[in-house]
Amino acid sequence: EILSYSHFCPRQELILEKRFTYDQHVPKISGSQLLEEQIRRLHPTCHVFGHTHVGWDTSLDGIRYVHWPLGNIKEQHGQTKMQHYSGFLLLYDSGWSPLQFTHWAYFHDFMEKRQEGSADLAPWVSFGYATMYPEMRQALESRHLLQAKVDGPDGMSPFFPGGALNNNGGFWLRHASANVRWRLPPKGLELAAFPCENPGCLLCNFTQDQEGK
């Protein structure tokens, strides 16, 4: 059994598409043919990587790729919320952990294939750009890319994959202990019943499926 690791992200299939992120430069500094060739020669069971600050757990060409960022203080309220709530990931303990639910890996693996060349910005990206750069508002409106932010604490969560029920703040806190067998959770984390009360829960259904393999 081989576990390899790198700080750098080896493949662009392991990052958000540009239309889903505020940082349009991430694809320019992600993916490395040289690094990926080394990984392919080694052919580990699992390769752990960093750099992108967006959680990911998927299998590509017979290799599992994992990124489990705990995030900085700002990111812990957004893109790394799940990792922050549930704690460090235990990858191996008398056997490998099952694939963990990470929102964007799940989205591209099971919900929507990548759309190469798409320039249709996601609603939260368009809204953020219009807020930060008012001069962009007219162009975004002319392309029908600017949707009103939803009032309330959940903000843009209805527009994310799976809708509000699979994205709001309560969702992540409710599921922080869903895979506690493979976590080192923060002190004081309360264990919640699993699966949750939502039969359409992406995380619970995925976790049950992976644990059954």
PDB file of C-alpha atoms in Angstrom:
ATOM      1  CA  GLU A   1       0.000   0.000   0.000  1.00  0.00           C
ATOM      2  CA  ILE A   2       1.414   3.367  -1.020  1.00  0.00           C
ATOM      3  CA  LEU A   3       0.392   6.846   0.132  1.00  0.00           C
ATOM      4  CA  SER A   4       1.981   9.748  -1.720  1.00  0.00           C
ATOM      5  CA  TYR A   5       1.578  13.452  -1.134  1.00  0.00           C
ATOM      6  CA  SER A   6       2.395  16.862  -2.529  1.00  0.00           C
ATOM      7  CA  HIS A   7       1.544  20.431  -1.690  1.00  0.00           C
ATOM      8  CA  PHE A   8       0.781  21.186  -5.330  1.00  0.00           C
ATOM      9  CA  CYS A   9      -2.444  20.033  -7.002  1.00  0.00           C
ATOM     10  CA  PRO A  10      -1.456  17.504  -9.694  1.00  0.00           C
ATOM     11  CA  ARG A  11      -4.538  17.606 -11.956  1.00  0.00           C
ATOM     12  CA  GLN A  12      -6.994  20.266 -13.078  1.00  0.00           C
ATOM     13  CA  GLU A  13      -9.849  17.784 -12.609  1.00  0.00           C
ATOM     14  CA  LEU A  14      -9.289  18.382  -8.881  1.00  0.00           C
ATOM     15  CA  ILE A  15     -10.173  22.079  -8.847  1.00  0.00           C
ATOM     16  CA  LEU A  16     -13.267  24.213  -9.344  1.00  0.00           C
ATOM     17  CA  GLU A  17     -14.117  25.354 -12.836  1.00  0.00           C
ATOM     18  CA  LYS A  18     -13.447  29.058 -13.327  1.00  0.00           C
ATOM     19  CA  ARG A  19     -17.175  29.810 -13.522  1.00  0.00           C
ATOM     20  CA  PHE A  20     -17.607  28.650  -9.915  1.00  0.00           C
ATOM     21  CA  THR A  21     -14.858  30.649  -8.236  1.00  0.00           C
ATOM     22  CA  TYR A  22     -13.987  34.271  -7.549  1.00  0.00           C
ATOM     23  CA  ASP A  23     -10.300  33.559  -8.100  1.00  0.00           C
ATOM     24  CA  GLN A  24      -9.936  33.225 -11.858  1.00  0.00           C
ATOM     25  CA  HIS A  25      -6.177  32.616 -11.552  1.00  0.00           C
ATOM     26  CA  VAL A  26      -6.342  29.281  -9.669  1.00  0.00           C
ATOM     27  CA  PRO A  27      -6.431  27.174 -12.889  1.00  0.00           C
ATOM     28  CA  LYS A  28      -3.235  28.888 -14.010  1.00  0.00           C
ATOM     29  CA  ILE A  29      -1.379  27.609 -10.946  1.00  0.00           C
ATOM     30  CA  SER A  30      -2.995  24.174 -10.627  1.00  0.00           C
ATOM     31  CA  GLY A  31      -2.161  20.944 -12.394  1.00  0.00           C
ATOM     32  CA  SER A  32       1.319  19.685 -13.206  1.00  0.00           C
ATOM     33  CA  GLN A  33       2.139  17.213 -15.941  1.00  0.00           C
ATOM     34  CA  LEU A  34       5.537  16.519 -14.350  1.00  0.00           C
ATOM     35  CA  LEU A  35       4.011  15.791 -10.929  1.00  0.00           C
ATOM     36  CA  GLU A  36       1.187  13.690 -12.362  1.00  0.00           C
ATOM     37  CA  GLU A  37       3.653  11.606 -14.379  1.00  0.00           C
ATOM     38  CA  GLN A  38       5.550  10.852 -11.173  1.00  0.00           C
ATOM     39  CA  ILE A  39       2.311   9.861  -9.437  1.00  0.00           C
ATOM     40  CA  ARG A  40       1.316   7.589 -12.323  1.00  0.00           C
ATOM     41  CA  ARG A  41       4.693   5.806 -12.198  1.00  0.00           C
ATOM     42  CA  LEU A  42       4.385   5.318  -8.451  1.00  0.00           C
ATOM     43  CA  HIS A  43       0.677   4.421  -8.721  1.00  0.00           C
ATOM     44  CA  PRO A  44      -0.199   4.927  -5.048  1.00  0.00           C
ATOM     45  CA  THR A  45      -3.456   3.805  -3.525  1.00  0.00           C
ATOM     46  CA  CYS A  46      -3.996   7.402  -2.446  1.00  0.00           C
ATOM     47  CA  HIS A  47      -2.379  10.758  -3.217  1.00  0.00           C
ATOM     48  CA  VAL A  48      -2.917  13.628  -0.772  1.00  0.00           C
ATOM     49  CA  PHE A  49      -2.481  17.159  -2.115  1.00  0.00           C
ATOM     50  CA  GLY A  50      -2.971  20.756  -0.996  1.00  0.00           C
ATOM     51  CA  HIS A  51      -2.719  24.271  -2.400  1.00  0.00           C
ATOM     52  CA  THR A  52      -6.294  24.893  -3.591  1.00  0.00           C
ATOM     53  CA  HIS A  53      -8.094  25.241  -0.211  1.00  0.00           C
ATOM     54  CA  VAL A  54     -11.187  23.428  -1.573  1.00  0.00           C
ATOM     55  CA  GLY A  55     -11.926  19.979  -0.140  1.00  0.00           C
ATOM     56  CA  TRP A  56     -11.807  17.103  -2.608  1.00  0.00           C
ATOM     57  CA  ASP A  57     -12.003  13.298  -2.437  1.00  0.00           C
ATOM     58  CA  THR A  58     -12.358  11.293  -5.637  1.00  0.00           C
ATOM     59  CA  SER A  59     -10.824   8.487  -7.682  1.00  0.00           C
ATOM     60  CA  LEU A  60      -9.290   9.071 -11.099  1.00  0.00           C
ATOM     61  CA  ASP A  61      -7.606   6.402 -13.215  1.00  0.00           C
ATOM     62  CA  GLY A  62      -7.402   3.996 -10.287  1.00  0.00           C
ATOM     63  CA  ILE A  63      -5.855   6.489  -7.832  1.00  0.00           C
ATOM     64  CA  ARG A  64      -7.646   8.198  -4.979  1.00  0.00           C
ATOM     65  CA  TYR A  65      -6.932  11.935  -4.658  1.00  0.00           C
ATOM     66  CA  VAL A  66      -7.658  13.710  -1.353  1.00  0.00           C
ATOM     67  CA  HIS A  67      -7.463  17.324  -0.270  1.00  0.00           C
ATOM     68  CA  TRP A  68      -8.737  18.022   3.266  1.00  0.00           C
ATOM     69  CA  PRO A  69      -8.023  21.708   4.066  1.00  0.00           C
ATOM     70  CA  LEU A  70      -8.964  23.002   7.512  1.00  0.00           C
ATOM     71  CA  GLY A  71      -8.713  26.534   6.129  1.00  0.00           C
ATOM     72  CA  ASN A  72      -7.887  29.916   7.579  1.00  0.00           C
ATOM     73  CA  ILE A  73     -10.351  31.768   9.802  1.00  0.00           C
ATOM     74  CA  LYS A  74     -12.225  33.308   6.871  1.00  0.00           C
ATOM     75  CA  GLU A  75     -12.361  30.051   4.899  1.00  0.00           C
ATOM     76  CA  GLN A  76     -13.691  28.153   7.903  1.00  0.00           C
ATOM     77  CA  HIS A  77     -16.953  30.063   7.476  1.00  0.00           C
ATOM     78  CA  GLY A  78     -17.136  29.191   3.787  1.00  0.00           C
ATOM     79  CA  GLN A  79     -15.271  26.766   1.558  1.00  0.00           C
ATOM     80  CA  THR A  80     -13.654  24.694   4.336  1.00  0.00           C
ATOM     81  CA  LYS A  81     -16.634  24.745   6.694  1.00  0.00           C
ATOM     82  CA  MET A  82     -17.111  20.954   6.660  1.00  0.00           C
ATOM     83  CA  GLN A  83     -13.467  20.180   7.398  1.00  0.00           C
ATOM     84  CA  HIS A  84     -13.399  22.836  10.113  1.00  0.00           C
ATOM     85  CA  TYR A  85     -16.511  21.450  11.818  1.00  0.00           C
ATOM     86  CA  SER A  86     -15.600  17.760  11.588  1.00  0.00           C
ATOM     87  CA  GLY A  87     -11.827  17.901  12.136  1.00  0.00           C
ATOM     88  CA  PHE A  88      -8.801  16.063  10.804  1.00  0.00           C
ATOM     89  CA  LEU A  89      -9.397  13.148   8.419  1.00  0.00           C
ATOM     90  CA  LEU A  90      -8.057   9.712   9.334  1.00  0.00           C
ATOM     91  CA  LEU A  91      -7.140   8.115   6.016  1.00  0.00           C
ATOM     92  CA  TYR A  92      -5.873   4.720   7.131  1.00  0.00           C
ATOM     93  CA  ASP A  93      -6.602   2.595  10.188  1.00  0.00           C
ATOM     94  CA  SER A  94      -6.302  -1.158   9.529  1.00  0.00           C
ATOM     95  CA  GLY A  95      -7.707  -0.224   6.118  1.00  0.00           C
ATOM     96  CA  TRP A  96      -8.446   2.828   4.031  1.00  0.00           C
ATOM     97  CA  SER A  97     -11.258   5.181   4.905  1.00  0.00           C
ATOM     98  CA  PRO A  98     -14.141   5.233   2.430  1.00  0.00           C
ATOM     99  CA  LEU A  99     -14.412   8.197   0.086  1.00  0.00           C
ATOM    100  CA  GLN A 100     -15.598  11.234   2.019  1.00  0.00           C
ATOM    101  CA  PHE A 101     -18.322  13.583   0.836  1.00  0.00           C
ATOM    102  CA  THR A 102     -16.817  16.774  -0.533  1.00  0.00           C
ATOM    103  CA  HIS A 103     -19.288  19.009  -2.272  1.00  0.00           C
ATOM    104  CA  TRP A 104     -17.481  19.839  -5.477  1.00  0.00           C
ATOM    105  CA  ALA A 105     -15.988  16.400  -6.088  1.00  0.00           C
ATOM    106  CA  TYR A 106     -19.500  14.995  -5.686  1.00  0.00           C
ATOM    107  CA  PHE A 107     -20.901  17.622  -8.036  1.00  0.00           C
ATOM    108  CA  HIS A 108     -18.497  16.777 -10.866  1.00  0.00           C
ATOM    109  CA  ASP A 109     -18.568  13.012 -10.246  1.00  0.00           C
ATOM    110  CA  PHE A 110     -22.338  12.557  -9.999  1.00  0.00           C
ATOM    111  CA  MET A 111     -24.279  15.694 -10.932  1.00  0.00           C
ATOM    112  CA  GLU A 112     -22.700  17.620 -13.799  1.00  0.00           C
ATOM    113  CA  LYS A 113     -19.686  17.003 -15.996  1.00  0.00           C
ATOM    114  CA  ARG A 114     -17.261  19.844 -16.561  1.00  0.00           C
ATOM    115  CA  GLN A 115     -18.202  22.366 -19.221  1.00  0.00           C
ATOM    116  CA  GLU A 116     -14.980  23.290 -20.937  1.00  0.00           C
ATOM    117  CA  GLY A 117     -14.888  26.873 -22.112  1.00  0.00           C
ATOM    118  CA  SER A 118     -18.046  27.922 -20.274  1.00  0.00           C
ATOM    119  CA  ALA A 119     -17.965  31.574 -19.251  1.00  0.00           C
ATOM    120  CA  ASP A 120     -21.368  31.644 -17.552  1.00  0.00           C
ATOM    121  CA  LEU A 121     -20.429  32.690 -14.039  1.00  0.00           C
ATOM    122  CA  ALA A 122     -22.275  31.078 -11.136  1.00  0.00           C
ATOM    123  CA  PRO A 123     -24.804  33.351  -9.376  1.00  0.00           C
ATOM    124  CA  TRP A 124     -22.660  33.820  -6.271  1.00  0.00           C
ATOM    125  CA  VAL A 125     -19.640  34.750  -8.393  1.00  0.00           C
ATOM    126  CA  SER A 126     -21.628  37.241 -10.491  1.00  0.00           C
ATOM    127  CA  PHE A 127     -23.157  38.800  -7.388  1.00  0.00           C
ATOM    128  CA  GLY A 128     -19.758  39.051  -5.709  1.00  0.00           C
ATOM    129  CA  TYR A 129     -18.169  40.677  -8.747  1.00  0.00           C
ATOM    130  CA  ALA A 130     -21.044  43.159  -9.108  1.00  0.00           C
ATOM    131  CA  THR A 131     -20.623  44.077  -5.440  1.00  0.00           C
ATOM    132  CA  MET A 132     -16.834  44.421  -5.550  1.00  0.00           C
ATOM    133  CA  TYR A 133     -16.658  45.940  -9.049  1.00  0.00           C
ATOM    134  CA  PRO A 134     -19.826  47.975  -9.777  1.00  0.00           C
ATOM    135  CA  GLU A 135     -18.556  48.720 -13.282  1.00  0.00           C
ATOM    136  CA  MET A 136     -19.198  45.053 -14.154  1.00  0.00           C
ATOM    137  CA  ARG A 137     -22.895  45.123 -13.232  1.00  0.00           C
ATOM    138  CA  GLN A 138     -24.230  46.258 -16.618  1.00  0.00           C
ATOM    139  CA  ALA A 139     -22.314  43.572 -18.527  1.00  0.00           C
ATOM    140  CA  LEU A 140     -23.430  40.865 -16.097  1.00  0.00           C
ATOM    141  CA  GLU A 141     -27.051  41.988 -16.331  1.00  0.00           C
ATOM    142  CA  SER A 142     -26.952  42.039 -20.137  1.00  0.00           C
ATOM    143  CA  ARG A 143     -25.874  38.372 -20.099  1.00  0.00           C
ATOM    144  CA  HIS A 144     -28.564  37.482 -17.540  1.00  0.00           C
ATOM    145  CA  LEU A 145     -25.909  36.305 -15.086  1.00  0.00           C
ATOM    146  CA  LEU A 146     -26.844  38.533 -12.184  1.00  0.00           C
ATOM    147  CA  GLN A 147     -29.446  37.045  -9.868  1.00  0.00           C
ATOM    148  CA  ALA A 148     -30.641  38.641  -6.673  1.00  0.00           C
ATOM    149  CA  LYS A 149     -29.038  37.443  -3.472  1.00  0.00           C
ATOM    150  CA  VAL A 150     -31.468  35.482  -1.337  1.00  0.00           C
ATOM    151  CA  ASP A 151     -32.384  37.318   1.860  1.00  0.00           C
ATOM    152  CA  GLY A 152     -31.586  35.650   5.162  1.00  0.00           C
ATOM    153  CA  PRO A 153     -28.624  33.844   6.710  1.00  0.00           C
ATOM    154  CA  ASP A 154     -28.304  31.249   3.929  1.00  0.00           C
ATOM    155  CA  GLY A 155     -27.533  33.791   1.224  1.00  0.00           C
ATOM    156  CA  MET A 156     -26.630  32.085  -2.049  1.00  0.00           C
ATOM    157  CA  SER A 157     -26.929  28.517  -0.760  1.00  0.00           C
ATOM    158  CA  PRO A 158     -30.057  27.738  -2.887  1.00  0.00           C
ATOM    159  CA  PHE A 159     -27.928  28.173  -6.021  1.00  0.00           C
ATOM    160  CA  PHE A 160     -25.233  25.701  -4.957  1.00  0.00           C
ATOM    161  CA  PRO A 161     -25.386  22.022  -6.010  1.00  0.00           C
ATOM    162  CA  GLY A 162     -28.241  20.279  -4.193  1.00  0.00           C
ATOM    163  CA  GLY A 163     -30.011  23.510  -3.223  1.00  0.00           C
ATOM    164  CA  ALA A 164     -30.369  25.082   0.211  1.00  0.00           C
ATOM    165  CA  LEU A 165     -31.143  21.819   2.015  1.00  0.00           C
ATOM    166  CA  ASN A 166     -27.698  20.517   1.072  1.00  0.00           C
ATOM    167  CA  ASN A 167     -25.758  23.742   1.534  1.00  0.00           C
ATOM    168  CA  ASN A 168     -27.032  25.997   4.289  1.00  0.00           C
ATOM    169  CA  GLY A 169     -25.160  26.627   7.518  1.00  0.00           C
ATOM    170  CA  GLY A 170     -27.335  24.221   9.444  1.00  0.00           C
ATOM    171  CA  PHE A 171     -26.557  21.447   6.970  1.00  0.00           C
ATOM    172  CA  TRP A 172     -22.814  21.473   7.605  1.00  0.00           C
ATOM    173  CA  LEU A 173     -23.109  21.659  11.377  1.00  0.00           C
ATOM    174  CA  ARG A 174     -25.793  18.935  11.371  1.00  0.00           C
ATOM    175  CA  HIS A 175     -23.488  16.569   9.460  1.00  0.00           C
ATOM    176  CA  ALA A 176     -20.168  17.346  11.153  1.00  0.00           C
ATOM    177  CA  SER A 177     -20.266  13.982  12.967  1.00  0.00           C
ATOM    178  CA  ALA A 178     -21.656  11.954  10.052  1.00  0.00           C
ATOM    179  CA  ASN A 179     -18.342  10.154   9.504  1.00  0.00           C
ATOM    180  CA  VAL A 180     -16.848  10.510  12.957  1.00  0.00           C
ATOM    181  CA  ARG A 181     -15.208   7.054  12.697  1.00  0.00           C
ATOM    182  CA  TRP A 182     -12.713   8.671  10.321  1.00  0.00           C
ATOM    183  CA  ARG A 183     -12.307  12.031  12.036  1.00  0.00           C
ATOM    184  CA  LEU A 184     -10.442  13.687  14.869  1.00  0.00           C
ATOM    185  CA  PRO A 185     -13.273  16.107  15.676  1.00  0.00           C
ATOM    186  CA  PRO A 186     -12.855  19.380  17.573  1.00  0.00           C
ATOM    187  CA  LYS A 187     -13.454  19.181  21.295  1.00  0.00           C
ATOM    188  CA  GLY A 188     -17.108  19.611  22.162  1.00  0.00           C
ATOM    189  CA  LEU A 189     -18.582  18.354  18.884  1.00  0.00           C
ATOM    190  CA  GLU A 190     -22.008  16.886  19.599  1.00  0.00           C
ATOM    191  CA  LEU A 191     -22.771  13.622  17.808  1.00  0.00           C
ATOM    192  CA  ALA A 192     -25.963  13.743  15.764  1.00  0.00           C
ATOM    193  CA  ALA A 193     -28.090  10.841  14.547  1.00  0.00           C
ATOM    194  CA  PHE A 194     -27.055   9.386  11.213  1.00  0.00           C
ATOM    195  CA  PRO A 195     -28.528   9.373   8.637  1.00  0.00           C
ATOM    196  CA  CYS A 196     -30.322  12.675   8.959  1.00  0.00           C
ATOM    197  CA  GLU A 197     -34.049  13.283   8.606  1.00  0.00           C
ATOM    198  CA  ASN A 198     -33.799  14.428   4.948  1.00  0.00           C
ATOM    199  CA  PRO A 199     -34.226  11.422   2.582  1.00  0.00           C
ATOM    200  CA  GLY A 200     -32.736  13.468  -0.250  1.00  0.00           C
ATOM    201  CA  CYS A 201     -29.563  14.364   1.657  1.00  0.00           C
ATOM    202  CA  LEU A 202     -26.602  14.127  -0.697  1.00  0.00           C
ATOM    203  CA  LEU A 203     -24.075  13.629   2.096  1.00  0.00           C
ATOM    204  CA  CYS A 204     -25.952  10.885   3.968  1.00  0.00           C
ATOM    205  CA  ASN A 205     -26.821   8.928   0.840  1.00  0.00           C
ATOM    206  CA  PHE A 206     -23.261   9.138  -0.462  1.00  0.00           C
ATOM    207  CA  THR A 207     -21.740   8.184   2.903  1.00  0.00           C
ATOM    208  CA  GLN A 208     -23.999   5.171   3.290  1.00  0.00           C
ATOM    209  CA  ASP A 209     -23.182   4.036  -0.227  1.00  0.00           C
ATOM    210  CA  GLN A 210     -19.410   4.338   0.356  1.00  0.00           C
ATOM    211  CA  GLU A 211     -19.519   2.594   3.727  1.00  0.00           C
ATOM    212  CA  GLY A 212     -21.408  -0.294   2.121  1.00  0.00           C
ATOM    213  CA  LYS A 213     -18.635  -0.992  -0.392  1.00  0.00           C
TER     214      LYS A 213
END
